[in-house]
Amino acid sequence: MRRKIKPHQILLVVDAMTGQDAVNIAQKFKEYVDYDGIVLTKLDSDTRGGAALSIRAITEKPVKFVSVGEKLDDLEPFYPDRIASRILGMGDVLSLIEKAQQLTDEKKAKEIERKIISREFDLEDFLDQINQVGKLGFLNQVMEMLPGWQKLKGSNMVSLDESRIKVTKAIIQSMTREERRKPSLIEGSRKKRIARGSGTSIVEVNRLLKQFEQVRSMMHHFSRKKGIKRFPFPMP
């Protein structure tokens, strides 16, 4: 078949979640097909990619690509040092930075920075930042790339729930443009209307407004100390 089709490369796709089975499959497949490399899938799961080391050592075949999702752009080149960092629980900051840079509009980033410093950052900007984080991937995928996340993930200190992001967006999108730009206007009857429109409660609306003020104050504080000014990471 190889002589007839003449492919540029033959790649074996291996599920990273299968652990030792992935190694056995790669080894057995090598006996029948002299493939060129491996694609390691499901690195967006709880697995850290340790199978990559075992497969490489036993088959002597290189891991060419890894996938962190189901979309075409979720297929990424394999970088041994980054996988090693993930295995050690140190995250994969370089990949996160690369994704962020691909999505960052420099002009928009500078405008957000100006708004943060001048305390003009509003709920429209907040919603935009949530959407930017969403473009990076699922929230848990983004967090997996951060150093120390593996230690925090199993504790009660941090709890990630994608549904919270949806609730946050629904509440903000139920506000008028004037309310998003001037959150101080949101009182009494306005809160009732927003809660009704978003299918939530006044308690949820109050919670969001309080958290928004905390995030805005935190970002302003960091900007004055020359800290992180761009691509703030809002938590729902």
PDB file of C-alpha atoms in Angstrom:
ATOM      1  CA  MET A   1       0.000   0.000   0.000  1.00  0.00           C
ATOM      2  CA  ARG A   2       2.847   2.369   0.843  1.00  0.00           C
ATOM      3  CA  ARG A   3       4.471   1.725  -2.550  1.00  0.00           C
ATOM      4  CA  LYS A   4       1.179   2.387  -4.368  1.00  0.00           C
ATOM      5  CA  ILE A   5      -0.015   5.487  -2.479  1.00  0.00           C
ATOM      6  CA  LYS A   6       3.458   6.914  -1.780  1.00  0.00           C
ATOM      7  CA  PRO A   7       2.447   9.055   1.224  1.00  0.00           C
ATOM      8  CA  HIS A   8       4.767  11.808   2.445  1.00  0.00           C
ATOM      9  CA  GLN A   9       4.489  10.408   5.953  1.00  0.00           C
ATOM     10  CA  ILE A  10       2.583   7.728   7.845  1.00  0.00           C
ATOM     11  CA  LEU A  11       1.506   8.837  11.310  1.00  0.00           C
ATOM     12  CA  LEU A  12       0.057   6.674  14.062  1.00  0.00           C
ATOM     13  CA  VAL A  13      -2.659   8.383  16.129  1.00  0.00           C
ATOM     14  CA  VAL A  14      -2.470   7.375  19.800  1.00  0.00           C
ATOM     15  CA  ASP A  15      -4.853   8.238  22.655  1.00  0.00           C
ATOM     16  CA  ALA A  16      -2.780   9.735  25.507  1.00  0.00           C
ATOM     17  CA  MET A  17      -5.411   8.667  28.048  1.00  0.00           C
ATOM     18  CA  THR A  18      -4.775   4.958  27.448  1.00  0.00           C
ATOM     19  CA  GLY A  19      -1.375   5.093  29.167  1.00  0.00           C
ATOM     20  CA  GLN A  20       0.551   1.822  28.851  1.00  0.00           C
ATOM     21  CA  ASP A  21      -1.933   0.560  26.248  1.00  0.00           C
ATOM     22  CA  ALA A  22      -0.832   3.419  23.991  1.00  0.00           C
ATOM     23  CA  VAL A  23       2.749   2.165  24.243  1.00  0.00           C
ATOM     24  CA  ASN A  24       1.696  -1.412  23.438  1.00  0.00           C
ATOM     25  CA  ILE A  25      -0.335  -0.262  20.423  1.00  0.00           C
ATOM     26  CA  ALA A  26       2.545   1.820  19.069  1.00  0.00           C
ATOM     27  CA  GLN A  27       4.976  -1.058  19.510  1.00  0.00           C
ATOM     28  CA  LYS A  28       2.678  -3.639  17.882  1.00  0.00           C
ATOM     29  CA  PHE A  29       1.779  -1.343  14.988  1.00  0.00           C
ATOM     30  CA  LYS A  30       5.485  -0.877  14.258  1.00  0.00           C
ATOM     31  CA  GLU A  31       5.793  -4.615  13.605  1.00  0.00           C
ATOM     32  CA  TYR A  32       3.347  -4.340  10.685  1.00  0.00           C
ATOM     33  CA  VAL A  33       3.807  -0.788   9.394  1.00  0.00           C
ATOM     34  CA  ASP A  34       7.018   1.207   9.321  1.00  0.00           C
ATOM     35  CA  TYR A  35       5.387   4.513  10.237  1.00  0.00           C
ATOM     36  CA  ASP A  36       7.219   7.849  10.473  1.00  0.00           C
ATOM     37  CA  GLY A  37       5.859   9.350  13.649  1.00  0.00           C
ATOM     38  CA  ILE A  38       3.083   9.660  16.196  1.00  0.00           C
ATOM     39  CA  VAL A  39       0.167  12.000  16.874  1.00  0.00           C
ATOM     40  CA  LEU A  40      -0.718  12.067  20.580  1.00  0.00           C
ATOM     41  CA  THR A  41      -4.361  13.001  21.213  1.00  0.00           C
ATOM     42  CA  LYS A  42      -6.475  14.110  24.208  1.00  0.00           C
ATOM     43  CA  LEU A  43      -3.796  16.160  25.933  1.00  0.00           C
ATOM     44  CA  ASP A  44      -6.664  18.451  26.991  1.00  0.00           C
ATOM     45  CA  SER A  45      -7.729  15.725  29.445  1.00  0.00           C
ATOM     46  CA  ASP A  46      -6.346  15.092  32.924  1.00  0.00           C
ATOM     47  CA  THR A  47      -3.377  13.205  31.475  1.00  0.00           C
ATOM     48  CA  ARG A  48      -0.070  15.086  31.424  1.00  0.00           C
ATOM     49  CA  GLY A  49       1.376  13.318  28.388  1.00  0.00           C
ATOM     50  CA  GLY A  50       3.721  10.839  30.053  1.00  0.00           C
ATOM     51  CA  ALA A  51       2.883   8.311  27.320  1.00  0.00           C
ATOM     52  CA  ALA A  52       4.925  10.437  24.908  1.00  0.00           C
ATOM     53  CA  LEU A  53       8.159   9.584  26.720  1.00  0.00           C
ATOM     54  CA  SER A  54       7.421   5.855  26.873  1.00  0.00           C
ATOM     55  CA  ILE A  55       6.384   5.618  23.221  1.00  0.00           C
ATOM     56  CA  ARG A  56       9.472   7.488  22.047  1.00  0.00           C
ATOM     57  CA  ALA A  57      11.787   5.326  24.146  1.00  0.00           C
ATOM     58  CA  ILE A  58      10.317   1.974  23.087  1.00  0.00           C
ATOM     59  CA  THR A  59       9.456   2.555  19.402  1.00  0.00           C
ATOM     60  CA  GLU A  60      12.208   5.091  18.638  1.00  0.00           C
ATOM     61  CA  LYS A  61       9.595   6.955  16.613  1.00  0.00           C
ATOM     62  CA  PRO A  62       9.209  10.721  17.119  1.00  0.00           C
ATOM     63  CA  VAL A  63       6.007  12.325  18.369  1.00  0.00           C
ATOM     64  CA  LYS A  64       5.186  14.801  15.599  1.00  0.00           C
ATOM     65  CA  PHE A  65       1.949  16.410  16.779  1.00  0.00           C
ATOM     66  CA  VAL A  66      -0.344  16.608  19.801  1.00  0.00           C
ATOM     67  CA  SER A  67      -4.030  17.531  19.936  1.00  0.00           C
ATOM     68  CA  VAL A  68      -5.775  19.450  22.714  1.00  0.00           C
ATOM     69  CA  GLY A  69      -9.315  19.433  21.337  1.00  0.00           C
ATOM     70  CA  GLU A  70     -11.542  18.418  18.441  1.00  0.00           C
ATOM     71  CA  LYS A  71     -11.043  21.400  16.119  1.00  0.00           C
ATOM     72  CA  LEU A  72      -8.456  21.574  13.345  1.00  0.00           C
ATOM     73  CA  ASP A  73      -6.523  24.377  15.055  1.00  0.00           C
ATOM     74  CA  ASP A  74      -6.301  22.242  18.220  1.00  0.00           C
ATOM     75  CA  LEU A  75      -3.599  20.190  16.475  1.00  0.00           C
ATOM     76  CA  GLU A  76      -0.188  21.513  17.529  1.00  0.00           C
ATOM     77  CA  PRO A  77       3.469  20.670  16.805  1.00  0.00           C
ATOM     78  CA  PHE A  78       5.084  18.566  19.519  1.00  0.00           C
ATOM     79  CA  TYR A  79       7.661  20.329  21.699  1.00  0.00           C
ATOM     80  CA  PRO A  80       9.504  17.902  24.021  1.00  0.00           C
ATOM     81  CA  ASP A  81      10.475  20.584  26.554  1.00  0.00           C
ATOM     82  CA  ARG A  82       6.867  21.749  26.912  1.00  0.00           C
ATOM     83  CA  ILE A  83       5.559  18.239  27.459  1.00  0.00           C
ATOM     84  CA  ALA A  84       8.294  17.688  30.047  1.00  0.00           C
ATOM     85  CA  SER A  85       7.121  20.846  31.800  1.00  0.00           C
ATOM     86  CA  ARG A  86       3.521  19.566  31.853  1.00  0.00           C
ATOM     87  CA  ILE A  87       4.558  16.159  33.165  1.00  0.00           C
ATOM     88  CA  LEU A  88       6.390  17.857  36.033  1.00  0.00           C
ATOM     89  CA  GLY A  89       3.272  19.928  36.823  1.00  0.00           C
ATOM     90  CA  MET A  90       4.960  23.165  35.752  1.00  0.00           C
ATOM     91  CA  GLY A  91       2.366  24.079  33.123  1.00  0.00           C
ATOM     92  CA  ASP A  92       3.006  25.151  29.542  1.00  0.00           C
ATOM     93  CA  VAL A  93       3.246  28.928  29.653  1.00  0.00           C
ATOM     94  CA  LEU A  94       4.944  29.245  26.240  1.00  0.00           C
ATOM     95  CA  SER A  95       1.996  27.620  24.447  1.00  0.00           C
ATOM     96  CA  LEU A  96      -0.426  29.843  26.363  1.00  0.00           C
ATOM     97  CA  ILE A  97       1.540  32.968  25.389  1.00  0.00           C
ATOM     98  CA  GLU A  98       1.615  31.886  21.735  1.00  0.00           C
ATOM     99  CA  LYS A  99      -2.162  31.417  21.697  1.00  0.00           C
ATOM    100  CA  ALA A 100      -2.717  34.790  23.349  1.00  0.00           C
ATOM    101  CA  GLN A 101      -0.402  36.564  20.898  1.00  0.00           C
ATOM    102  CA  GLN A 102      -2.290  35.106  17.937  1.00  0.00           C
ATOM    103  CA  LEU A 103      -5.529  36.611  19.264  1.00  0.00           C
ATOM    104  CA  THR A 104      -4.236  39.905  20.634  1.00  0.00           C
ATOM    105  CA  ASP A 105      -5.139  43.117  18.839  1.00  0.00           C
ATOM    106  CA  GLU A 106      -2.342  45.514  19.862  1.00  0.00           C
ATOM    107  CA  LYS A 107      -4.466  48.624  19.348  1.00  0.00           C
ATOM    108  CA  LYS A 108      -7.286  47.172  21.433  1.00  0.00           C
ATOM    109  CA  ALA A 109      -4.851  45.956  24.107  1.00  0.00           C
ATOM    110  CA  LYS A 110      -3.422  49.463  24.510  1.00  0.00           C
ATOM    111  CA  GLU A 111      -6.925  50.920  24.819  1.00  0.00           C
ATOM    112  CA  ILE A 112      -7.801  48.378  27.538  1.00  0.00           C
ATOM    113  CA  GLU A 113      -4.550  49.244  29.307  1.00  0.00           C
ATOM    114  CA  ARG A 114      -5.447  52.939  29.205  1.00  0.00           C
ATOM    115  CA  LYS A 115      -8.923  52.235  30.589  1.00  0.00           C
ATOM    116  CA  ILE A 116      -7.548  50.127  33.433  1.00  0.00           C
ATOM    117  CA  ILE A 117      -5.088  52.824  34.479  1.00  0.00           C
ATOM    118  CA  SER A 118      -7.718  55.597  34.297  1.00  0.00           C
ATOM    119  CA  ARG A 119     -10.401  53.467  36.038  1.00  0.00           C
ATOM    120  CA  GLU A 120     -12.615  53.578  32.925  1.00  0.00           C
ATOM    121  CA  PHE A 121     -12.661  49.787  32.510  1.00  0.00           C
ATOM    122  CA  ASP A 122     -16.364  48.845  32.320  1.00  0.00           C
ATOM    123  CA  LEU A 123     -18.579  45.781  31.960  1.00  0.00           C
ATOM    124  CA  GLU A 124     -18.374  45.900  28.152  1.00  0.00           C
ATOM    125  CA  ASP A 125     -14.600  45.587  28.430  1.00  0.00           C
ATOM    126  CA  PHE A 126     -15.040  42.868  31.052  1.00  0.00           C
ATOM    127  CA  LEU A 127     -17.274  40.862  28.696  1.00  0.00           C
ATOM    128  CA  ASP A 128     -14.784  41.321  25.872  1.00  0.00           C
ATOM    129  CA  GLN A 129     -11.979  39.935  28.051  1.00  0.00           C
ATOM    130  CA  ILE A 130     -14.093  36.891  28.984  1.00  0.00           C
ATOM    131  CA  ASN A 131     -14.672  36.268  25.270  1.00  0.00           C
ATOM    132  CA  GLN A 132     -10.927  36.585  24.607  1.00  0.00           C
ATOM    133  CA  VAL A 133     -10.206  33.908  27.209  1.00  0.00           C
ATOM    134  CA  GLY A 134     -12.877  31.747  25.567  1.00  0.00           C
ATOM    135  CA  LYS A 135     -11.048  32.001  22.227  1.00  0.00           C
ATOM    136  CA  LEU A 136      -7.975  30.465  23.838  1.00  0.00           C
ATOM    137  CA  GLY A 137      -9.946  27.295  24.518  1.00  0.00           C
ATOM    138  CA  PHE A 138     -12.013  25.847  27.321  1.00  0.00           C
ATOM    139  CA  LEU A 139     -11.197  27.439  30.662  1.00  0.00           C
ATOM    140  CA  ASN A 140      -9.777  24.224  32.083  1.00  0.00           C
ATOM    141  CA  GLN A 141      -7.458  23.911  29.055  1.00  0.00           C
ATOM    142  CA  VAL A 142      -6.130  27.417  29.674  1.00  0.00           C
ATOM    143  CA  MET A 143      -5.610  26.741  33.375  1.00  0.00           C
ATOM    144  CA  GLU A 144      -3.765  23.480  32.640  1.00  0.00           C
ATOM    145  CA  MET A 145      -1.050  25.578  30.995  1.00  0.00           C
ATOM    146  CA  LEU A 146      -0.402  27.609  34.142  1.00  0.00           C
ATOM    147  CA  PRO A 147       2.386  26.609  36.558  1.00  0.00           C
ATOM    148  CA  GLY A 148       1.152  25.082  39.815  1.00  0.00           C
ATOM    149  CA  TRP A 149      -2.334  24.381  38.502  1.00  0.00           C
ATOM    150  CA  GLN A 150      -2.009  20.622  39.005  1.00  0.00           C
ATOM    151  CA  LYS A 151      -1.526  21.155  42.752  1.00  0.00           C
ATOM    152  CA  LEU A 152      -4.504  23.497  43.063  1.00  0.00           C
ATOM    153  CA  LYS A 153      -6.880  21.543  40.839  1.00  0.00           C
ATOM    154  CA  GLY A 154      -7.659  18.799  43.332  1.00  0.00           C
ATOM    155  CA  SER A 155      -8.034  21.125  46.307  1.00  0.00           C
ATOM    156  CA  ASN A 156     -11.014  23.113  47.544  1.00  0.00           C
ATOM    157  CA  MET A 157      -9.102  26.337  46.973  1.00  0.00           C
ATOM    158  CA  VAL A 158     -10.053  26.535  43.296  1.00  0.00           C
ATOM    159  CA  SER A 159     -13.186  25.441  41.502  1.00  0.00           C
ATOM    160  CA  LEU A 160     -13.674  25.898  37.762  1.00  0.00           C
ATOM    161  CA  ASP A 161     -17.102  25.615  36.240  1.00  0.00           C
ATOM    162  CA  GLU A 162     -17.648  26.515  32.590  1.00  0.00           C
ATOM    163  CA  SER A 163     -21.337  27.128  33.385  1.00  0.00           C
ATOM    164  CA  ARG A 164     -20.322  30.065  35.609  1.00  0.00           C
ATOM    165  CA  ILE A 165     -18.819  31.758  32.560  1.00  0.00           C
ATOM    166  CA  LYS A 166     -22.131  31.350  30.716  1.00  0.00           C
ATOM    167  CA  VAL A 167     -24.065  32.842  33.657  1.00  0.00           C
ATOM    168  CA  THR A 168     -21.678  35.808  33.826  1.00  0.00           C
ATOM    169  CA  LYS A 169     -22.057  36.478  30.100  1.00  0.00           C
ATOM    170  CA  ALA A 170     -25.862  36.121  30.253  1.00  0.00           C
ATOM    171  CA  ILE A 171     -26.114  38.705  33.053  1.00  0.00           C
ATOM    172  CA  ILE A 172     -23.894  41.262  31.296  1.00  0.00           C
ATOM    173  CA  GLN A 173     -25.664  40.733  27.963  1.00  0.00           C
ATOM    174  CA  SER A 174     -29.027  41.401  29.682  1.00  0.00           C
ATOM    175  CA  MET A 175     -27.881  44.920  30.590  1.00  0.00           C
ATOM    176  CA  THR A 176     -28.325  47.991  28.425  1.00  0.00           C
ATOM    177  CA  ARG A 177     -25.211  49.545  26.887  1.00  0.00           C
ATOM    178  CA  GLU A 178     -25.526  52.449  29.319  1.00  0.00           C
ATOM    179  CA  GLU A 179     -25.614  50.039  32.287  1.00  0.00           C
ATOM    180  CA  ARG A 180     -22.563  48.168  31.035  1.00  0.00           C
ATOM    181  CA  ARG A 181     -20.669  51.427  30.714  1.00  0.00           C
ATOM    182  CA  LYS A 182     -21.890  52.797  34.056  1.00  0.00           C
ATOM    183  CA  PRO A 183     -22.447  49.878  36.483  1.00  0.00           C
ATOM    184  CA  SER A 184     -23.229  52.365  39.265  1.00  0.00           C
ATOM    185  CA  LEU A 185     -26.630  52.892  37.591  1.00  0.00           C
ATOM    186  CA  ILE A 186     -27.662  49.298  38.310  1.00  0.00           C
ATOM    187  CA  GLU A 187     -29.939  49.399  41.339  1.00  0.00           C
ATOM    188  CA  GLY A 188     -33.366  48.129  42.434  1.00  0.00           C
ATOM    189  CA  SER A 189     -35.674  47.682  39.440  1.00  0.00           C
ATOM    190  CA  ARG A 190     -32.750  47.480  37.013  1.00  0.00           C
ATOM    191  CA  LYS A 191     -31.345  44.485  38.905  1.00  0.00           C
ATOM    192  CA  LYS A 192     -34.749  42.774  38.770  1.00  0.00           C
ATOM    193  CA  ARG A 193     -34.972  43.337  35.012  1.00  0.00           C
ATOM    194  CA  ILE A 194     -31.424  42.044  34.416  1.00  0.00           C
ATOM    195  CA  ALA A 195     -32.031  38.964  36.581  1.00  0.00           C
ATOM    196  CA  ARG A 196     -35.269  38.233  34.718  1.00  0.00           C
ATOM    197  CA  GLY A 197     -33.633  38.727  31.311  1.00  0.00           C
ATOM    198  CA  SER A 198     -30.684  36.472  32.124  1.00  0.00           C
ATOM    199  CA  GLY A 199     -32.718  33.759  33.835  1.00  0.00           C
ATOM    200  CA  THR A 200     -30.821  34.285  37.081  1.00  0.00           C
ATOM    201  CA  SER A 201     -31.528  36.006  40.402  1.00  0.00           C
ATOM    202  CA  ILE A 202     -30.804  39.366  42.003  1.00  0.00           C
ATOM    203  CA  VAL A 203     -28.292  37.544  44.227  1.00  0.00           C
ATOM    204  CA  GLU A 204     -26.386  36.433  41.108  1.00  0.00           C
ATOM    205  CA  VAL A 205     -26.469  39.967  39.673  1.00  0.00           C
ATOM    206  CA  ASN A 206     -25.124  41.395  42.943  1.00  0.00           C
ATOM    207  CA  ARG A 207     -22.430  38.731  43.000  1.00  0.00           C
ATOM    208  CA  LEU A 208     -21.264  39.640  39.497  1.00  0.00           C
ATOM    209  CA  LEU A 209     -21.214  43.380  40.220  1.00  0.00           C
ATOM    210  CA  LYS A 210     -19.175  42.801  43.371  1.00  0.00           C
ATOM    211  CA  GLN A 211     -16.691  40.565  41.568  1.00  0.00           C
ATOM    212  CA  PHE A 212     -16.399  43.039  38.709  1.00  0.00           C
ATOM    213  CA  GLU A 213     -15.448  45.798  41.145  1.00  0.00           C
ATOM    214  CA  GLN A 214     -12.872  43.491  42.743  1.00  0.00           C
ATOM    215  CA  VAL A 215     -11.362  42.598  39.359  1.00  0.00           C
ATOM    216  CA  ARG A 216     -11.305  46.237  38.259  1.00  0.00           C
ATOM    217  CA  SER A 217      -9.569  47.320  41.476  1.00  0.00           C
ATOM    218  CA  MET A 218      -7.079  44.456  41.226  1.00  0.00           C
ATOM    219  CA  MET A 219      -6.159  45.292  37.623  1.00  0.00           C
ATOM    220  CA  HIS A 220      -5.781  48.978  38.460  1.00  0.00           C
ATOM    221  CA  HIS A 221      -3.516  48.039  41.363  1.00  0.00           C
ATOM    222  CA  PHE A 222      -1.314  45.842  39.145  1.00  0.00           C
ATOM    223  CA  SER A 223      -1.155  48.455  36.390  1.00  0.00           C
ATOM    224  CA  ARG A 224       0.215  51.038  38.827  1.00  0.00           C
ATOM    225  CA  LYS A 225       2.890  48.579  39.939  1.00  0.00           C
ATOM    226  CA  LYS A 226       3.794  47.804  36.316  1.00  0.00           C
ATOM    227  CA  GLY A 227       2.258  44.368  36.693  1.00  0.00           C
ATOM    228  CA  ILE A 228       0.049  42.503  34.273  1.00  0.00           C
ATOM    229  CA  LYS A 229      -1.802  45.112  32.256  1.00  0.00           C
ATOM    230  CA  ARG A 230      -2.892  43.125  29.267  1.00  0.00           C
ATOM    231  CA  PHE A 231      -5.202  40.223  28.786  1.00  0.00           C
ATOM    232  CA  PRO A 232      -6.633  40.200  32.311  1.00  0.00           C
ATOM    233  CA  PHE A 233      -8.044  36.863  33.370  1.00  0.00           C
ATOM    234  CA  PRO A 234     -11.520  37.392  34.875  1.00  0.00           C
ATOM    235  CA  MET A 235     -12.855  34.648  37.080  1.00  0.00           C
ATOM    236  CA  PRO A 236     -16.658  34.207  37.150  1.00  0.00           C
TER     237      PRO A 236
END
